[in-house]
Amino acid sequence: MQKPSLWQRSPEPFWDDEHISKGLLEAHLNPDWDAASRNHSYIARSVKWLESLIPAGSSILDLGCGPGLYARKLSDTGYDVTGIDFSRRSIAYAREHDRKTKYIYQNYLEMEYNEAFDAILLIYCDYGALIPEERKTLLSKIHRALKPNGLFIFDVFTERTHNGKSDHTYWSWNENGGFWSGKPHLSLEAEYYYQEHMAKVKKAVVVTDNTIDEYLFWDTVFSRQTLLDEVAPSGLKLHSIYDDVCGSPYSGEADTLCLVLKK
């Protein structure tokens, strides 16, 4: 349970794990959870705001679309929507329940589009789950994928979410299986903070009778200025700023921050 090196990546697959992906899909689809996706009433408010921002009939790319909770609602209102996600299970569910949207199983860091979309979404603070080099790569690909005057809409967690928190560990014994494995397993978990980098990592070591698997999940938080400084080299310009992806006016006091950038 040593503290990982800064930006160390997990040695184990996660999104496509046969067991874990079942739990993730369940979390996406639970209407009341703020887990893999936000609760469904929040999503409905968010989509209504997005409709006020993105012209009718626009082409939209939903990055990290999961089972299509946003994409399906946007398609139903007349947008031409493409969703990308790196979970086979989520993409299969989305395709089964939504015939209007084009769903692609892919790591969005590997997408290759050229001036194909009027708007690109990355919602529920996925941007901060990427390490710095990945974020730089993503911004470059988004800039290339947007049509002139296209919008990139995304949110991040702010420093407030780390306030008062420090390194800690915890464990659990799961006799009947659980989120990490369907087998009986010991889960050794920790959160480590890298204050000078405004980052934390959640580490999980999952021990069964015959396996030991390790997972690392990064989360970088931002202030308004650190986020604007980071996106500036991408060539995308600030269009507007909000407290969240429901369009709440920017106060600087929220746990999240939403940027709308324009090509």
Coordinates of C-alpha atoms in Angstrom, one line a residue:
M1 CA 0.0 0.0 0.0
Q2 CA 2.9 2.4 -0.6
K3 CA 2.0 5.8 -2.0
P4 CA 2.2 5.6 -5.8
S5 CA 4.5 7.8 -7.8
L6 CA 2.9 10.9 -9.1
W7 CA 0.8 10.1 -12.2
Q8 CA 1.6 6.4 -12.0
R9 CA -1.0 4.4 -14.1
S10 CA -2.8 1.3 -12.9
P11 CA -1.4 -2.0 -14.0
E12 CA -4.8 -3.6 -14.2
P13 CA -7.7 -3.1 -16.7
F14 CA -10.8 -1.6 -15.2
W15 CA -13.6 -0.4 -17.4
D16 CA -13.7 -3.6 -19.3
D17 CA -13.3 -6.0 -16.4
E18 CA -16.0 -8.7 -16.8
H19 CA -17.2 -8.3 -13.1
I20 CA -16.4 -4.7 -12.4
S21 CA -18.2 -3.4 -15.5
K22 CA -21.4 -5.0 -14.2
G23 CA -21.3 -2.9 -11.1
L24 CA -20.4 0.2 -13.1
L25 CA -23.4 -0.3 -15.4
E26 CA -25.6 -0.7 -12.4
A27 CA -24.3 2.5 -10.9
H28 CA -24.9 4.4 -14.2
L29 CA -28.5 3.2 -14.4
N30 CA -29.5 3.8 -10.8
P31 CA -31.6 6.9 -11.1
D32 CA -30.8 8.2 -7.6
W33 CA -27.0 7.6 -7.4
D34 CA -24.3 10.2 -8.0
A35 CA -21.9 7.3 -8.8
A36 CA -20.7 6.4 -12.3
S37 CA -23.2 9.0 -13.6
R38 CA -25.0 11.8 -11.9
N39 CA -28.5 11.1 -10.7
H40 CA -31.1 11.1 -13.5
S41 CA -32.9 14.3 -12.4
Y42 CA -29.6 16.2 -12.5
I43 CA -29.0 14.7 -16.0
A44 CA -32.4 16.0 -17.2
R45 CA -31.6 19.5 -15.9
S46 CA -28.2 19.4 -17.5
V47 CA -29.6 18.3 -20.9
K48 CA -32.1 21.1 -20.8
W49 CA -29.3 23.6 -20.3
L50 CA -27.2 22.1 -23.0
E51 CA -30.2 22.5 -25.4
S52 CA -30.2 26.2 -24.6
L53 CA -26.5 26.4 -25.5
I54 CA -26.1 24.2 -28.5
P55 CA -28.1 25.1 -31.7
A56 CA -30.8 22.7 -32.7
G57 CA -29.8 20.0 -35.1
S58 CA -26.1 20.3 -34.3
S59 CA -23.7 17.3 -34.4
I60 CA -22.5 16.4 -30.9
L61 CA -19.8 14.1 -29.6
D62 CA -20.3 12.7 -26.1
L63 CA -17.0 11.5 -24.7
G64 CA -17.2 8.9 -21.9
C65 CA -20.8 8.4 -22.8
G66 CA -21.3 5.3 -20.7
P67 CA -24.7 3.7 -21.4
G68 CA -25.9 6.8 -23.2
L69 CA -27.8 8.7 -20.5
Y70 CA -27.0 12.1 -22.0
A71 CA -26.6 11.0 -25.6
R72 CA -30.0 9.4 -25.8
K73 CA -31.8 12.4 -24.4
L74 CA -30.0 14.7 -26.8
S75 CA -30.7 12.4 -29.8
D76 CA -34.4 12.4 -28.8
T77 CA -34.5 16.2 -29.1
G78 CA -33.1 16.1 -32.7
Y79 CA -29.3 16.4 -32.3
D80 CA -27.0 14.2 -34.4
V81 CA -25.1 12.5 -31.6
T82 CA -22.1 10.2 -31.5
G83 CA -21.0 8.6 -28.2
I84 CA -17.6 7.1 -27.3
D85 CA -16.8 5.0 -24.3
F86 CA -14.1 2.4 -23.3
S87 CA -16.6 0.0 -21.7
R88 CA -17.9 -2.8 -24.0
R89 CA -20.7 -3.4 -21.6
S90 CA -21.9 0.2 -21.5
I91 CA -21.7 0.6 -25.2
A92 CA -23.6 -2.7 -25.8
Y93 CA -26.4 -1.4 -23.4
A94 CA -26.4 2.0 -25.2
R95 CA -26.8 0.4 -28.6
E96 CA -29.5 -1.9 -27.5
H97 CA -31.6 0.9 -26.0
D98 CA -30.9 3.8 -28.4
R99 CA -31.0 3.3 -32.2
K100 CA -30.7 7.0 -33.0
T101 CA -27.2 7.6 -31.6
K102 CA -24.0 6.2 -33.1
Y103 CA -22.1 4.5 -30.3
I104 CA -18.4 3.6 -30.6
Y105 CA -16.3 1.4 -28.3
Q106 CA -13.0 3.3 -28.1
N107 CA -10.5 5.0 -25.9
Y108 CA -11.3 8.6 -26.7
L109 CA -7.7 9.5 -26.4
E110 CA -7.3 7.6 -29.7
M111 CA -10.1 9.3 -31.6
E112 CA -9.3 10.8 -34.9
Y113 CA -11.8 13.4 -36.2
N114 CA -11.3 16.5 -38.3
E115 CA -13.8 19.3 -38.0
A116 CA -16.7 16.8 -37.5
F117 CA -18.7 18.2 -34.6
D118 CA -20.5 21.4 -33.6
A119 CA -20.1 20.5 -29.9
I120 CA -18.1 18.0 -27.8
L121 CA -19.1 17.0 -24.2
L122 CA -17.0 15.6 -21.4
I123 CA -19.3 15.5 -18.4
Y124 CA -19.0 14.4 -14.7
C125 CA -15.4 15.6 -14.2
D126 CA -13.7 13.0 -16.4
Y127 CA -11.2 15.6 -17.4
G128 CA -9.5 15.5 -14.0
A129 CA -9.3 11.7 -14.1
L130 CA -6.7 12.0 -16.8
I131 CA -3.0 12.6 -16.1
P132 CA -1.4 15.8 -17.6
E133 CA -0.1 14.3 -20.8
E134 CA -3.4 12.7 -21.5
R135 CA -5.2 16.0 -21.0
K136 CA -2.9 17.7 -23.4
T137 CA -3.5 15.0 -26.0
L138 CA -7.2 15.2 -25.5
L139 CA -7.4 19.0 -25.9
S140 CA -5.4 18.7 -29.2
K141 CA -7.8 16.1 -30.5
I142 CA -10.8 18.0 -29.4
H143 CA -9.6 21.2 -31.2
R144 CA -9.1 19.2 -34.4
A145 CA -12.5 17.4 -34.1
L146 CA -14.5 20.6 -33.6
K147 CA -15.9 22.6 -36.5
P148 CA -15.0 26.3 -36.6
N149 CA -17.0 28.0 -33.8
G150 CA -17.7 24.6 -32.2
L151 CA -18.0 24.3 -28.4
F152 CA -16.2 22.1 -25.9
I153 CA -18.3 21.8 -22.7
F154 CA -16.8 20.0 -19.7
D155 CA -16.6 20.2 -15.9
V156 CA -14.0 19.5 -13.2
F157 CA -14.0 19.3 -9.5
T158 CA -12.7 22.3 -7.6
E159 CA -10.2 22.6 -4.7
R160 CA -13.2 22.6 -2.3
T161 CA -13.5 18.8 -2.7
H162 CA -10.1 18.3 -1.2
N163 CA -10.4 20.7 1.7
G164 CA -9.7 19.1 5.0
K165 CA -8.8 15.7 3.5
S166 CA -5.5 13.9 3.9
D167 CA -3.9 10.5 3.2
H168 CA -5.8 7.6 4.8
T169 CA -6.3 3.8 4.4
Y170 CA -9.2 1.5 5.0
W171 CA -10.0 -2.2 4.3
S172 CA -12.9 -4.6 4.0
W173 CA -13.5 -8.3 3.8
N174 CA -16.1 -9.3 1.3
E175 CA -17.2 -12.9 2.0
N176 CA -19.8 -13.0 -0.7
G177 CA -18.0 -10.9 -3.3
G178 CA -18.6 -7.3 -4.0
F179 CA -17.7 -4.4 -6.4
W180 CA -14.2 -5.5 -7.1
S181 CA -14.7 -9.2 -7.5
G182 CA -17.4 -11.8 -7.5
K183 CA -15.2 -14.1 -5.3
P184 CA -14.6 -13.7 -1.6
H185 CA -11.9 -11.0 -1.4
L186 CA -10.0 -8.6 0.8
S187 CA -10.1 -5.0 -0.4
L188 CA -7.2 -2.8 0.8
E189 CA -7.9 0.8 -0.2
A190 CA -6.2 4.2 0.3
E191 CA -6.5 7.8 -0.8
Y192 CA -3.2 9.8 -1.2
Y193 CA -3.0 13.5 -1.8
Y194 CA -0.4 15.4 -3.8
Q195 CA -1.2 18.9 -2.6
E196 CA 1.3 20.8 -4.7
H197 CA -0.2 19.2 -7.8
M198 CA -3.9 19.6 -6.7
A199 CA -4.3 15.9 -7.2
K200 CA -5.2 12.7 -5.3
V201 CA -5.2 9.0 -6.2
K202 CA -7.4 6.3 -4.9
K203 CA -5.6 3.0 -4.7
A204 CA -7.3 -0.4 -4.3
V205 CA -5.5 -3.7 -3.9
V206 CA -7.9 -6.6 -4.2
V207 CA -6.8 -10.0 -2.8
T208 CA -8.6 -13.3 -3.6
D209 CA -7.4 -16.8 -2.9
N210 CA -5.3 -16.8 -6.0
T211 CA -5.0 -13.3 -7.4
I212 CA -3.8 -9.8 -6.3
D213 CA -4.9 -6.9 -8.5
E214 CA -4.1 -3.3 -8.1
Y215 CA -6.1 -0.3 -9.4
L216 CA -5.3 3.4 -9.4
F217 CA -7.7 6.3 -10.0
W218 CA -6.5 9.9 -10.3
D219 CA -8.4 13.0 -9.6
T220 CA -7.0 16.5 -10.3
V221 CA -8.9 19.5 -9.0
F222 CA -8.7 23.0 -10.4
S223 CA -9.3 26.6 -9.6
R224 CA -10.7 28.9 -12.3
Q225 CA -7.2 30.2 -13.0
T226 CA -5.3 26.9 -13.1
L227 CA -7.9 25.5 -15.5
L228 CA -7.8 28.5 -17.8
D229 CA -4.0 28.4 -17.8
E230 CA -4.0 24.7 -18.7
V231 CA -6.4 25.0 -21.6
A232 CA -4.9 28.2 -23.1
P233 CA -2.2 26.5 -25.2
S234 CA -4.9 24.3 -26.9
G235 CA -6.1 27.2 -29.1
L236 CA -9.6 26.9 -27.6
K237 CA -11.0 30.2 -26.3
L238 CA -13.2 30.8 -23.3
H239 CA -16.8 31.2 -24.2
S240 CA -18.4 31.1 -20.8
I241 CA -17.9 29.7 -17.3
Y242 CA -20.4 28.2 -14.8
D243 CA -20.6 26.5 -11.5
D244 CA -21.9 23.3 -13.0
V245 CA -23.1 21.6 -16.2
C246 CA -26.7 22.8 -15.5
G247 CA -25.6 26.4 -16.2
S248 CA -25.6 27.8 -12.7
P249 CA -24.0 31.2 -12.7
Y250 CA -20.3 31.1 -11.7
S251 CA -19.8 31.9 -8.1
G252 CA -16.4 30.4 -7.3
E253 CA -17.9 28.7 -4.3
A254 CA -19.1 25.4 -5.8
D255 CA -17.6 21.9 -5.7
T256 CA -17.5 21.9 -9.5
L257 CA -16.6 24.3 -12.3
C258 CA -17.8 24.1 -15.9
L259 CA -16.0 25.7 -18.8
V260 CA -17.4 26.2 -22.3
L261 CA -14.6 26.7 -24.8
K262 CA -14.9 27.8 -28.4
K263 CA -12.8 27.0 -31.4

